[in-house]
Short mmCIF file of C-alpha atoms in Angstrom, two decimals:
data_model
loop_
_atom_site.label_atom_id
_atom_site.label_comp_id
_atom_site.label_asym_id
_atom_site.label_seq_id
_atom_site.Cartn_x
_atom_site.Cartn_y
_atom_site.Cartn_z
CA MET A 1 -321.47 -9.15 -187.39
CA ALA A 2 -320.38 -12.80 -187.87
CA PRO A 3 -316.63 -13.63 -187.90
CA ARG A 4 -315.17 -14.42 -191.14
CA THR A 5 -313.99 -17.97 -191.88
CA ALA A 6 -311.57 -18.88 -194.66
CA PRO A 7 -312.92 -20.45 -197.56
CA ALA A 8 -313.99 -24.12 -197.02
CA GLU A 9 -311.44 -25.72 -199.44
CA THR A 10 -308.50 -24.54 -197.12
CA MET A 11 -309.98 -26.00 -194.05
CA ARG A 12 -309.83 -29.79 -195.67
CA TYR A 13 -306.97 -32.23 -195.50
CA PRO A 14 -304.87 -32.31 -198.40
CA HIS A 15 -305.93 -35.51 -200.18
CA GLU A 16 -309.53 -33.77 -199.85
CA LEU A 17 -308.57 -31.12 -202.05
CA PRO A 18 -309.15 -30.90 -205.73
CA PRO A 19 -306.16 -32.11 -207.57
CA GLN A 20 -304.92 -28.56 -209.04
CA ARG A 21 -305.16 -27.28 -205.58
CA ARG A 22 -303.68 -30.48 -204.21
CA GLN A 23 -300.57 -30.24 -206.59
CA ALA A 24 -300.05 -26.41 -205.25
CA VAL A 25 -300.04 -27.27 -202.01
CA ALA A 26 -297.50 -30.01 -202.71
CA ASP A 27 -295.62 -27.67 -204.43
CA LEU A 28 -295.31 -25.23 -201.68
CA ALA A 29 -294.31 -27.69 -199.07
CA LEU A 30 -291.52 -28.86 -201.50
CA ASP A 31 -290.25 -25.47 -201.80
CA THR A 32 -290.07 -24.94 -198.02
CA PHE A 33 -288.50 -28.26 -197.16
CA LEU A 34 -285.77 -27.45 -200.04
CA GLU A 35 -285.24 -23.65 -198.65
CA MET A 36 -285.52 -24.46 -194.86
CA GLY A 37 -282.03 -23.49 -193.05
CA ARG A 38 -282.05 -26.53 -190.99
CA ALA A 39 -280.46 -29.78 -192.65
CA ALA A 40 -283.25 -32.11 -193.73
CA ALA A 41 -283.57 -35.26 -195.47
CA ILE A 42 -286.43 -37.82 -196.43
CA VAL A 43 -284.69 -41.46 -196.56
CA GLY A 44 -286.37 -44.56 -197.94
CA THR A 45 -286.59 -47.93 -196.19
CA HIS A 46 -283.29 -48.91 -197.39
CA GLY A 47 -281.79 -45.70 -196.48
CA GLU A 48 -281.92 -44.09 -199.78
CA LEU A 49 -281.96 -40.60 -199.94
CA ARG A 50 -285.20 -39.78 -201.82
CA LEU A 51 -285.00 -35.85 -200.96
CA VAL A 52 -282.37 -33.64 -199.61
CA ASN A 53 -282.14 -29.96 -199.16
CA ASP A 54 -278.97 -27.78 -199.72
CA ALA A 55 -278.34 -27.42 -196.01
CA PHE A 56 -278.11 -31.32 -195.38
CA THR A 57 -275.80 -31.54 -198.32
CA GLU A 58 -273.92 -28.62 -197.01
CA LEU A 59 -273.74 -30.08 -193.41
CA PHE A 60 -272.34 -33.54 -194.48
CA GLY A 61 -270.07 -31.98 -197.15
CA GLY A 62 -271.94 -34.08 -199.90
CA VAL A 63 -274.38 -37.38 -199.63
CA ASP A 64 -271.73 -39.97 -200.93
CA GLY A 65 -271.38 -42.96 -198.62
CA LEU A 66 -274.33 -42.16 -196.29
CA THR A 67 -276.49 -44.96 -197.37
CA ALA A 68 -275.18 -47.61 -195.08
CA ARG A 69 -275.53 -45.01 -191.96
CA LEU A 70 -278.88 -43.89 -192.98
CA ALA A 71 -280.05 -47.40 -193.54
CA LYS A 72 -278.77 -48.15 -189.99
CA ILE A 73 -280.70 -45.14 -188.61
CA ASN A 74 -283.83 -46.06 -190.29
CA ALA A 75 -283.70 -49.54 -189.09
CA ASP A 76 -283.06 -47.93 -185.57
CA VAL A 77 -286.37 -45.77 -186.06
CA ALA A 78 -288.47 -48.96 -187.15
CA ALA A 79 -287.29 -50.80 -184.31
CA SER A 80 -288.29 -48.21 -181.65
CA GLY A 81 -291.35 -47.52 -183.35
CA GLY A 82 -290.80 -43.47 -182.29
CA ARG A 83 -288.46 -40.51 -182.69
CA LEU A 84 -284.72 -40.73 -182.05
CA ILE A 85 -282.05 -38.50 -181.61
CA HIS A 86 -278.58 -39.34 -183.01
CA GLU A 87 -275.05 -37.88 -182.58
CA VAL A 88 -272.90 -38.59 -185.53
CA THR A 89 -269.18 -37.93 -185.85
CA LEU A 90 -267.91 -37.08 -189.14
CA PRO A 91 -264.76 -37.83 -190.56
CA ASP A 92 -263.36 -34.20 -190.12
CA GLY A 93 -264.13 -34.65 -186.31
CA ARG A 94 -267.65 -32.37 -186.39
CA THR A 95 -270.33 -33.78 -184.41
CA VAL A 96 -273.77 -33.80 -185.80
CA GLY A 97 -277.04 -33.77 -183.84
CA LEU A 98 -279.97 -35.96 -185.99
CA GLU A 99 -283.54 -35.92 -185.22
CA VAL A 100 -285.06 -38.62 -186.82
CA THR A 101 -289.14 -39.08 -187.34
CA PRO A 102 -290.56 -42.10 -188.61
CA LEU A 103 -292.72 -41.98 -191.99
CA GLU A 104 -294.78 -44.34 -193.78
CA GLN A 105 -291.99 -45.46 -195.63
CA GLY A 106 -288.71 -44.33 -194.28
CA CYS A 107 -287.97 -41.35 -192.24
CA LEU A 108 -287.47 -37.68 -192.02
CA ILE A 109 -283.92 -36.78 -190.83
CA THR A 110 -283.18 -33.13 -189.60
CA GLY A 111 -279.45 -32.41 -188.36
CA PHE A 112 -277.41 -29.35 -187.10
CA ASP A 113 -273.65 -29.21 -185.95
CA ILE A 114 -273.41 -29.31 -182.40
CA SER A 115 -269.43 -29.39 -182.51
CA ARG A 116 -269.73 -25.45 -181.43
CA ARG A 117 -272.23 -26.28 -178.57
CA GLN A 118 -269.83 -29.09 -177.23
CA GLN A 119 -266.81 -26.62 -177.55
CA ARG A 120 -268.79 -23.98 -175.68
CA ARG A 121 -269.85 -26.47 -172.68
CA ALA A 122 -266.27 -27.58 -172.84
CA ARG A 123 -264.84 -24.10 -172.34
CA GLU A 124 -267.59 -23.37 -169.85
CA ALA A 125 -266.69 -26.87 -167.91
CA GLN A 126 -263.12 -25.45 -167.96
CA LEU A 127 -263.66 -21.96 -166.76
CA ALA A 128 -265.90 -23.62 -164.03
CA ARG A 129 -262.44 -25.37 -162.93
CA THR A 130 -260.15 -22.35 -163.60
CA ASP A 131 -259.25 -19.87 -160.82
CA ASP A 132 -259.51 -16.27 -162.72
CA LEU A 133 -256.87 -14.84 -160.95
CA THR A 134 -253.81 -17.46 -161.29
CA GLN A 135 -255.39 -19.53 -164.47
CA LEU A 136 -254.33 -22.43 -162.15
CA GLY A 137 -257.05 -25.09 -161.31
CA ASN A 138 -259.24 -24.36 -158.71
CA ARG A 139 -260.82 -26.31 -155.87
CA LEU A 140 -263.27 -28.01 -157.92
CA LEU A 141 -260.72 -29.29 -160.56
CA PHE A 142 -257.96 -30.17 -157.69
CA GLN A 143 -260.99 -32.62 -156.04
CA GLU A 144 -261.86 -34.21 -159.18
CA GLN A 145 -258.22 -34.84 -160.32
CA LEU A 146 -257.50 -36.12 -156.42
CA ALA A 147 -260.47 -38.27 -156.59
CA GLU A 148 -259.17 -39.78 -159.74
CA ARG A 149 -255.81 -40.83 -157.98
CA LEU A 150 -257.40 -42.28 -155.31
CA ALA A 151 -259.85 -44.48 -157.59
CA GLU A 152 -256.32 -45.98 -159.46
CA PRO A 153 -254.81 -49.35 -158.23
CA GLY A 154 -251.80 -49.08 -156.19
CA HIS A 155 -249.14 -46.70 -157.17
CA ALA A 156 -245.36 -47.54 -157.34
CA TYR A 157 -245.25 -44.32 -155.18
CA PRO A 158 -248.21 -43.05 -153.01
CA PRO A 159 -249.36 -39.70 -153.91
CA ALA A 160 -248.64 -36.80 -151.54
CA LEU A 161 -250.63 -33.93 -150.96
CA LEU A 162 -249.48 -30.46 -149.73
CA THR A 163 -251.45 -27.68 -148.73
CA ILE A 164 -249.48 -24.20 -148.72
CA ASP A 165 -250.17 -21.17 -146.92
CA LEU A 166 -248.88 -17.69 -147.07
CA GLY A 167 -247.98 -15.50 -143.75
CA ARG A 168 -248.98 -11.98 -143.38
CA PHE A 169 -250.83 -12.07 -146.58
CA LYS A 170 -253.98 -10.39 -145.28
CA ALA A 171 -252.37 -7.53 -143.65
CA LEU A 172 -250.38 -6.92 -146.88
CA ASN A 173 -253.62 -7.17 -148.89
CA GLU A 174 -255.42 -4.77 -146.51
CA THR A 175 -252.33 -2.38 -146.26
CA LEU A 176 -251.38 -2.28 -150.01
CA GLY A 177 -254.34 -2.82 -151.45
CA ARG A 178 -256.22 -5.69 -153.56
CA LYS A 179 -254.27 -4.97 -156.89
CA THR A 180 -251.21 -5.20 -155.15
CA GLY A 181 -252.47 -8.64 -153.75
CA ASP A 182 -253.44 -9.97 -156.82
CA ALA A 183 -250.32 -9.59 -158.38
CA LEU A 184 -248.40 -11.07 -155.44
CA LEU A 185 -250.58 -14.20 -155.56
CA ARG A 186 -249.74 -14.55 -159.24
CA LEU A 187 -246.14 -14.49 -158.73
CA VAL A 188 -246.59 -16.99 -155.83
CA ALA A 189 -248.60 -19.19 -158.23
CA LYS A 190 -245.54 -18.76 -160.68
CA ARG A 191 -242.85 -19.66 -158.07
CA ILE A 192 -244.58 -22.83 -157.08
CA CYS A 193 -245.26 -23.95 -160.65
CA SER A 194 -241.38 -23.48 -161.23
CA ALA A 195 -240.69 -26.18 -158.51
CA LEU A 196 -242.92 -29.05 -159.56
CA ALA A 197 -242.76 -31.81 -161.96
CA ASP A 198 -244.59 -31.81 -165.14
CA HIS A 199 -246.98 -34.65 -163.54
CA ASP A 200 -247.94 -32.80 -160.62
CA VAL A 201 -251.23 -31.04 -159.68
CA ILE A 202 -251.39 -27.42 -158.66
CA ALA A 203 -254.30 -25.42 -157.44
CA ARG A 204 -255.33 -22.41 -155.84
CA LEU A 205 -258.11 -23.28 -153.52
CA GLU A 206 -259.11 -20.08 -151.91
CA GLY A 207 -257.37 -16.61 -151.00
CA ASP A 208 -253.80 -17.30 -150.36
CA LYS A 209 -254.05 -21.22 -149.76
CA PHE A 210 -252.66 -23.38 -152.69
CA ALA A 211 -252.65 -27.34 -153.00
CA VAL A 212 -250.23 -29.54 -154.63
CA LEU A 213 -250.66 -33.27 -155.29
CA GLN A 214 -247.14 -34.61 -156.09
CA LEU A 215 -246.85 -37.70 -157.56
CA GLY A 216 -244.18 -40.26 -158.90
CA GLN A 217 -241.71 -39.79 -156.12
CA PRO A 218 -240.47 -41.81 -153.00
CA GLN A 219 -242.31 -40.65 -149.83
CA PRO A 220 -242.14 -39.10 -147.48
CA GLN A 221 -238.70 -37.94 -148.87
CA GLY A 222 -240.13 -36.43 -151.86
CA SER A 223 -242.91 -34.24 -150.32
CA ALA A 224 -240.47 -33.16 -147.40
CA ALA A 225 -238.10 -31.86 -150.06
CA LEU A 226 -240.63 -30.24 -152.18
CA ALA A 227 -242.18 -28.44 -148.94
CA ALA A 228 -238.69 -27.26 -148.11
CA ARG A 229 -238.09 -26.13 -151.54
CA LEU A 230 -241.34 -24.04 -151.82
CA ILE A 231 -241.23 -22.41 -148.25
CA ASP A 232 -237.61 -21.17 -149.54
CA LEU A 233 -238.75 -19.80 -152.58
CA LEU A 234 -241.81 -18.33 -151.37
CA GLY A 235 -240.15 -16.64 -148.49
CA ARG A 236 -237.78 -14.75 -151.34
CA ALA A 237 -238.46 -11.21 -151.40
CA TYR A 238 -240.94 -9.75 -154.37
CA LEU A 239 -240.85 -6.80 -156.41
CA VAL A 240 -244.45 -5.64 -156.88
CA ASP A 241 -245.40 -2.10 -158.37
CA GLY A 242 -242.21 -1.13 -157.25
CA GLN A 243 -242.58 -2.08 -153.69
CA LEU A 244 -240.47 -4.74 -152.06
CA ILE A 245 -242.40 -7.65 -150.42
CA ASN A 246 -241.50 -10.26 -147.95
CA ILE A 247 -243.72 -12.92 -146.79
CA SER A 248 -243.51 -16.27 -145.70
CA ALA A 249 -245.25 -19.84 -146.14
CA CYS A 250 -246.36 -22.86 -144.23
CA ALA A 251 -247.08 -26.33 -145.57
CA GLY A 252 -249.23 -29.24 -144.47
CA ILE A 253 -248.58 -32.81 -145.99
CA VAL A 254 -250.50 -35.88 -145.94
CA VAL A 255 -248.91 -39.11 -147.76
CA VAL A 256 -251.96 -40.72 -149.25
CA THR A 257 -252.40 -44.16 -147.74
CA PRO A 258 -254.51 -47.21 -149.53
CA ASP A 259 -256.98 -47.09 -146.83
CA MET A 260 -257.68 -42.78 -147.59
CA ILE A 261 -260.31 -43.24 -150.48
CA ASP A 262 -262.18 -40.24 -149.61
CA VAL A 263 -261.34 -36.63 -150.97
CA GLU A 264 -262.63 -34.76 -148.20
CA GLN A 265 -260.91 -37.11 -145.58
CA VAL A 266 -257.36 -36.41 -147.65
CA MET A 267 -257.88 -32.59 -147.72
CA SER A 268 -258.88 -32.34 -144.36
CA SER A 269 -256.08 -34.28 -142.89
CA ALA A 270 -253.66 -31.99 -144.93
CA ASP A 271 -255.22 -28.98 -143.46
CA LEU A 272 -255.01 -30.28 -139.90
CA ALA A 273 -251.03 -30.66 -140.80
CA LEU A 274 -251.05 -27.31 -142.13
CA SER A 275 -252.39 -25.70 -138.92
CA ARG A 276 -250.03 -27.77 -136.98
CA ALA A 277 -247.22 -26.07 -138.93
CA LYS A 278 -248.52 -22.57 -138.62
CA SER A 279 -248.77 -23.02 -134.75
CA ASP A 280 -245.05 -23.88 -135.05
CA GLY A 281 -244.43 -20.59 -136.73
CA GLN A 282 -243.95 -19.52 -140.33
CA GLY A 283 -241.48 -21.20 -142.62
CA SER A 284 -242.52 -24.70 -141.06
CA TYR A 285 -244.20 -27.74 -142.80
CA ARG A 286 -245.76 -30.68 -140.87
CA PHE A 287 -246.79 -34.18 -141.73
CA PHE A 288 -250.26 -35.55 -140.92
CA GLU A 289 -250.31 -37.77 -138.09
CA ALA A 290 -253.07 -39.55 -136.70
CA ALA A 291 -252.81 -37.71 -133.15
CA MET A 292 -253.79 -34.75 -135.32
CA ASP A 293 -257.18 -36.09 -136.03
CA GLU A 294 -257.72 -37.31 -132.55
CA LYS A 295 -257.05 -33.79 -131.52
CA MET A 296 -259.22 -32.22 -133.79
CA ARG A 297 -262.41 -34.26 -132.87
CA SER A 298 -261.43 -33.33 -129.37
CA CYS A 299 -261.64 -29.86 -130.08
CA ARG A 300 -264.76 -30.30 -132.20
CA LYS A 301 -266.44 -31.65 -129.06
CA LEU A 302 -265.40 -29.05 -126.77
CA GLU A 303 -266.25 -26.36 -129.59
CA ILE A 304 -269.92 -27.93 -129.47
CA ASP A 305 -269.90 -28.05 -125.28
CA LEU A 306 -268.34 -24.17 -125.77
CA ARG A 307 -271.56 -23.00 -127.65
CA ARG A 308 -273.91 -24.58 -125.49
CA ALA A 309 -272.36 -23.24 -122.36
CA LEU A 310 -273.44 -19.85 -122.83
CA SER A 311 -277.02 -20.61 -123.15
CA LEU A 312 -277.11 -23.22 -120.37
CA ARG A 313 -275.41 -20.29 -118.13
CA GLU A 314 -272.24 -22.52 -117.51
CA PHE A 315 -270.34 -19.20 -117.36
CA SER A 316 -269.49 -17.21 -114.43
CA LEU A 317 -267.27 -14.08 -113.62
CA VAL A 318 -264.53 -13.91 -110.59
CA TYR A 319 -262.54 -10.75 -110.14
CA GLN A 320 -259.44 -9.98 -108.78
CA PRO A 321 -258.42 -6.89 -106.95
CA GLN A 322 -255.83 -4.28 -108.22
CA VAL A 323 -254.02 -2.16 -105.44
CA SER A 324 -252.72 1.50 -106.02
CA LEU A 325 -248.98 1.39 -104.52
CA HIS A 326 -249.68 5.58 -104.17
CA THR A 327 -252.55 4.76 -101.58
CA SER A 328 -252.33 1.22 -100.71
CA ALA A 329 -255.85 0.76 -101.14
CA VAL A 330 -257.87 -1.00 -103.88
CA SER A 331 -258.33 1.10 -106.90
CA GLY A 332 -260.24 -1.74 -108.94
CA PHE A 333 -260.48 -5.14 -109.87
CA GLU A 334 -260.47 -7.23 -113.26
CA ALA A 335 -263.09 -9.56 -114.36
CA LEU A 336 -262.09 -13.10 -115.29
CA LEU A 337 -264.11 -15.53 -117.14
CA ARG A 338 -264.84 -19.24 -115.49
CA TRP A 339 -266.32 -21.89 -117.24
CA GLN A 340 -267.78 -24.87 -114.99
CA CYS A 341 -268.77 -27.64 -117.67
CA PRO A 342 -270.76 -30.68 -115.94
CA THR A 343 -269.09 -32.96 -118.24
CA ARG A 344 -265.59 -31.55 -117.99
CA GLY A 345 -265.72 -29.83 -114.94
CA ALA A 346 -263.62 -26.89 -114.46
CA VAL A 347 -262.27 -25.91 -118.00
CA SER A 348 -259.13 -23.39 -118.23
CA PRO A 349 -259.55 -20.33 -120.01
CA LEU A 350 -256.19 -21.40 -121.57
CA ASP A 351 -257.85 -23.96 -123.40
CA PHE A 352 -261.14 -22.52 -124.36
CA ILE A 353 -260.42 -18.93 -124.81
CA PRO A 354 -258.15 -19.57 -128.09
CA LEU A 355 -260.97 -22.00 -129.33
CA ALA A 356 -263.36 -19.49 -128.85
CA GLU A 357 -261.58 -16.99 -130.88
CA GLN A 358 -260.80 -19.11 -133.45
CA THR A 359 -264.61 -20.08 -133.86
CA GLY A 360 -265.84 -16.71 -133.56
CA VAL A 361 -267.84 -17.76 -130.28
CA ILE A 362 -265.61 -15.04 -128.32
CA THR A 363 -267.81 -12.23 -129.83
CA SER A 364 -271.06 -13.32 -128.08
CA ILE A 365 -269.17 -14.70 -124.68
CA GLY A 366 -267.34 -11.28 -124.65
CA GLU A 367 -270.55 -9.49 -124.72
CA TRP A 368 -271.84 -11.52 -121.77
CA VAL A 369 -268.77 -10.84 -119.93
CA LEU A 370 -269.07 -7.10 -120.43
CA ARG A 371 -272.61 -6.64 -119.47
CA THR A 372 -272.38 -9.07 -116.62
CA ALA A 373 -269.28 -7.29 -115.18
CA CYS A 374 -271.01 -3.78 -115.90
CA ARG A 375 -274.04 -4.91 -113.83
CA GLU A 376 -272.38 -6.73 -110.83
CA ALA A 377 -269.69 -3.71 -110.43
CA ALA A 378 -272.38 -1.06 -110.60
CA SER A 379 -273.43 -2.18 -107.28
CA TRP A 380 -270.11 -2.32 -105.63
CA PRO A 381 -269.45 0.38 -103.00
CA ASN A 382 -267.40 3.61 -103.72
CA ASP A 383 -266.13 3.82 -107.13
CA HIS A 384 -263.64 1.14 -107.97
CA SER A 385 -263.06 0.23 -111.59
CA ILE A 386 -263.67 -2.80 -113.53
CA ALA A 387 -261.50 -3.78 -115.93
CA VAL A 388 -262.78 -6.09 -119.06
CA ASN A 389 -260.66 -7.98 -121.42
CA VAL A 390 -261.86 -7.40 -125.34
CA SER A 391 -260.40 -9.75 -127.54
CA GLY A 392 -258.82 -8.97 -130.87
CA VAL A 393 -262.04 -10.52 -132.57
CA GLN A 394 -264.40 -8.39 -130.26
CA PHE A 395 -262.44 -5.34 -131.20
CA ALA A 396 -262.98 -5.97 -134.85
CA HIS A 397 -266.55 -6.30 -134.69
CA PRO A 398 -268.39 -3.08 -135.95
CA ASN A 399 -271.05 -3.20 -133.23
CA LEU A 400 -268.28 -3.05 -130.15
CA VAL A 401 -268.95 0.63 -129.15
CA LYS A 402 -272.53 0.32 -129.30
CA VAL A 403 -272.36 -2.72 -127.31
CA VAL A 404 -270.53 -1.08 -124.62
CA MET A 405 -272.84 1.90 -124.65
CA SER A 406 -275.86 -0.33 -124.20
CA ALA A 407 -273.84 -2.07 -121.39
CA LEU A 408 -273.27 1.18 -119.36
CA ALA A 409 -276.80 2.34 -119.95
CA GLU A 410 -278.52 -1.06 -118.61
CA SER A 411 -276.10 -1.47 -115.95
CA GLY A 412 -275.82 2.21 -114.85
CA LEU A 413 -272.36 2.07 -114.43
CA ALA A 414 -270.59 5.27 -114.85
CA PRO A 415 -268.19 5.18 -118.00
CA GLN A 416 -265.01 6.49 -116.15
CA ARG A 417 -265.45 3.31 -113.96
CA LEU A 418 -265.09 0.90 -117.07
CA GLU A 419 -261.76 0.10 -118.15
CA LEU A 420 -261.35 -2.06 -121.40
CA GLU A 421 -257.97 -3.95 -121.56
CA ILE A 422 -256.73 -4.78 -125.10
CA THR A 423 -253.59 -6.64 -126.49
CA GLU A 424 -250.76 -5.29 -128.69
CA SER A 425 -252.22 -7.71 -131.64
CA VAL A 426 -255.22 -5.07 -131.88
CA MET A 427 -253.06 -2.24 -132.36
CA LEU A 428 -251.44 -3.97 -135.72
CA ASP A 429 -254.26 -2.45 -137.83
CA ASP A 430 -252.14 -0.17 -140.34
CA GLN A 431 -255.19 1.26 -142.00
CA GLY A 432 -256.49 3.24 -138.73
CA GLN A 433 -259.24 1.50 -138.06
CA SER A 434 -258.09 0.63 -134.46
CA LEU A 435 -257.44 3.94 -133.73
CA THR A 436 -260.82 5.01 -134.70
CA VAL A 437 -262.58 2.42 -132.47
CA LEU A 438 -260.13 3.59 -129.43
CA ASN A 439 -261.02 7.29 -129.86
CA ASN A 440 -264.66 6.52 -130.13
CA LEU A 441 -264.68 4.68 -126.99
CA ARG A 442 -262.54 7.15 -125.20
CA SER A 443 -265.31 9.77 -126.33
CA LEU A 444 -267.57 7.60 -124.09
CA GLY A 445 -265.61 8.31 -121.13
CA VAL A 446 -264.57 4.84 -120.81
CA ARG A 447 -260.40 4.13 -119.96
CA MET A 448 -258.46 1.96 -121.89
CA ALA A 449 -255.25 -0.18 -120.91
CA LEU A 450 -252.66 -1.86 -123.13
CA ASP A 451 -252.41 -5.63 -121.92
CA ASP A 452 -249.47 -7.78 -121.67
CA PHE A 453 -247.22 -5.12 -123.12
CA GLY A 454 -243.97 -6.52 -123.82
CA THR A 455 -244.80 -10.22 -124.86
CA GLY A 456 -246.12 -9.47 -128.62
CA TYR A 457 -245.26 -7.07 -130.89
CA SER A 458 -244.16 -4.49 -128.63
CA SER A 459 -244.05 -1.25 -130.23
CA LEU A 460 -243.49 2.47 -129.01
CA GLY A 461 -245.31 3.72 -131.96
CA TYR A 462 -248.71 2.06 -130.14
CA LEU A 463 -248.07 4.61 -127.45
CA ARG A 464 -247.55 7.21 -129.76
CA ARG A 465 -250.70 6.92 -131.62
CA PHE A 466 -252.96 6.45 -128.58
CA SER A 467 -252.66 7.84 -125.04
CA PHE A 468 -253.57 4.70 -123.00
CA ASP A 469 -254.75 5.32 -119.16
CA LYS A 470 -252.71 2.25 -118.11
CA ILE A 471 -250.17 -0.57 -119.22
CA LYS A 472 -250.17 -3.88 -117.87
CA ILE A 473 -246.71 -5.50 -117.22
CA ASP A 474 -247.05 -9.21 -118.28
CA GLN A 475 -246.54 -11.69 -115.22
CA SER A 476 -244.04 -13.30 -116.95
CA PHE A 477 -241.52 -10.59 -116.69
CA VAL A 478 -242.74 -10.30 -112.59
CA ARG A 479 -242.16 -13.41 -111.53
CA GLY A 480 -239.12 -14.04 -113.26
CA THR A 481 -237.39 -10.71 -111.93
CA ALA A 482 -235.39 -12.64 -109.02
CA HIS A 483 -233.20 -14.53 -111.28
CA ASP A 484 -233.70 -12.88 -114.42
CA PRO A 485 -231.78 -9.25 -114.61
CA ALA A 486 -233.50 -8.88 -118.14
CA GLY A 487 -236.97 -9.12 -116.87
CA GLN A 488 -236.04 -6.91 -114.42
CA ALA A 489 -234.72 -4.73 -116.67
CA ILE A 490 -237.95 -4.64 -118.80
CA VAL A 491 -240.37 -4.04 -115.86
CA ARG A 492 -238.03 -0.80 -114.93
CA ALA A 493 -238.14 0.19 -118.49
CA ILE A 494 -241.86 -0.13 -118.89
CA SER A 495 -242.42 1.58 -115.47
CA SER A 496 -240.31 4.66 -116.63
CA LEU A 497 -241.93 4.67 -120.10
CA GLY A 498 -245.57 4.88 -118.40
CA GLN A 499 -244.29 7.55 -115.86
CA SER A 500 -242.85 9.69 -118.64
CA LEU A 501 -246.30 9.58 -120.73
CA GLY A 502 -248.49 9.62 -117.81
CA MET A 503 -249.92 6.03 -117.74
CA LYS A 504 -250.33 4.26 -114.96
CA THR A 505 -248.11 0.51 -115.06
CA VAL A 506 -249.67 -2.72 -113.44
CA ALA A 507 -247.50 -5.42 -112.48
CA GLU A 508 -249.35 -8.59 -112.88
CA GLY A 509 -248.81 -11.91 -111.37
CA VAL A 510 -247.14 -10.61 -107.86
CA GLU A 511 -247.39 -13.86 -105.77
CA THR A 512 -244.36 -12.83 -103.21
CA ARG A 513 -243.32 -10.28 -100.85
CA GLU A 514 -240.11 -10.36 -103.02
CA GLN A 515 -241.88 -9.56 -106.07
CA PHE A 516 -243.86 -7.00 -104.71
CA ASP A 517 -240.69 -5.09 -103.37
CA ARG A 518 -238.95 -5.56 -106.44
CA VAL A 519 -241.67 -3.88 -108.58
CA VAL A 520 -242.27 -1.35 -106.30
CA ALA A 521 -238.53 -0.33 -106.72
CA ASP A 522 -238.88 -0.43 -110.41
CA GLY A 523 -241.35 2.01 -110.32
CA CYS A 524 -244.72 0.47 -110.75
CA THR A 525 -248.08 2.27 -109.98
CA ASP A 526 -250.21 -0.64 -109.08
CA VAL A 527 -250.22 -4.50 -108.47
CA GLN A 528 -252.12 -7.47 -109.02
CA GLY A 529 -251.71 -10.81 -107.90
CA TYR A 530 -252.16 -13.53 -105.35
CA LEU A 531 -250.50 -11.75 -102.71
CA ILE A 532 -253.00 -9.33 -102.55
CA SER A 533 -256.09 -11.81 -103.06
CA ARG A 534 -257.27 -14.94 -105.17
CA PRO A 535 -260.09 -13.52 -107.72
CA LEU A 536 -263.07 -13.37 -105.71
CA PRO A 537 -266.99 -14.15 -106.85
CA ALA A 538 -268.89 -10.66 -107.11
CA GLY A 539 -270.85 -11.69 -103.40
CA GLN A 540 -267.37 -11.49 -101.63
CA ILE A 541 -266.36 -7.99 -103.09
CA ALA A 542 -268.32 -6.09 -100.40
CA SER A 543 -266.79 -8.14 -97.37
CA PHE A 544 -263.24 -8.12 -99.10
CA LEU A 545 -263.42 -4.38 -99.11
CA ASP A 546 -264.58 -4.09 -95.42
CA ASP A 547 -261.70 -6.24 -94.38
CA GLY A 548 -259.11 -4.49 -96.17
CA ILE A 549 -256.31 -5.90 -98.16
CA PRO A 550 -253.62 -7.51 -96.57
CA GLN A 551 -250.35 -5.39 -94.81
CA LEU A 552 -248.20 -4.76 -97.66
#
């Protein structure tokens, strides 16, 4: 069956239709034009309105006074020879978008109010530059406003940028919960605002880090006074949800000089000053100095070399013996990391370990140390233990227990021969995660030692929460005992505590016979230091054990 088609006359162009039908089509078009929801008008060559619909009249609030404007639009269309898009601002402040299409004589104009669209875009732009939590500006807005100030010609007083970081906030946030942490940040924001002048700029950059752009003050006096004021304000107690909370703050300051034209450069300089202030201790502020930038570049180069060192096999391990004072025999060895860099030579662990922890590279390095120490110790005669240091960064890694299990399985080392040394900073976790990891490691048969006891956040609570196998007394107490009664008292107290709790106590850094006699008299159970032996490469362990330790 052939498809049906429309009557022939409906397929003709309007001018081909019979007069009666042509009129009907014209009437229909006119009705459609007049009733369409979008504002529309047909304008003559000289700007005269030939036909308008109600929506057009309503949009413009009448048509009086439009002739000159429409004539200009018509002329623009004629000059361009095509469609145009115009935006017109009305006397009442609204913005109207006009789409203009040329006709044989004049043009067709359709319009719509775009004020709401512009307002919505403005709101979206504002939201994109506002911190949801504090309602301050965010990093994006701050960078834009800083860029504006940097682009301006000379100032009577140079701007100063301060970055402020809160101390202990992360631990408080984890302990008290995010809700309390958010409430605390809002209070911090209010306190910062209370110390600023009206024309100063403030933003929350991220987390517990804020930034202030101080304007119109003599420098560096103005920014120094503001930093001191903020540190004092933020260090005062807060009452949040019925809890009294104390935090501290540090600030980094950079006074903008004429040669500083890059936003990232200025903010990076402030961050460097902030890092130096934090290293000085909470409640400090520091100004940016050129030497800080040089140090940062040096650290960056060191970091690059450090990341390469593992893949290029530049690391090695040496082992320092530990001697039991009860048996006068070697009880085990501590693995110590060494780095021989082709361009730098021997790099001290004091230089690269903190950087490895800061950058997270310590996780990969620490795993290599653990696997290497277990593999090399498995070939030693007898059942001497091997002690491996585990940094706080490693300890927080969720795969630590699996890595230890894998290292033991690959090497064949008996779990009871492996001793993991952690520092007191690991025990600062108040949510019990540290204790869970310690118990999981203990369940493998691995022994645990508390390293550098007495130098950090020492608390007997650590020893109540977990029964360590060994407490290591930091060498600073051991080496100073000859002329340091307080240090000797600390060694004696830790030794007595270890004995009461059934834990061994190892005196580190014993270099002289006098130091040895003192730690023996103070009750230590084991010693470690140059008096016994310097750290040895793995290949010398067997001969060292054959020769025996020096006569003590």
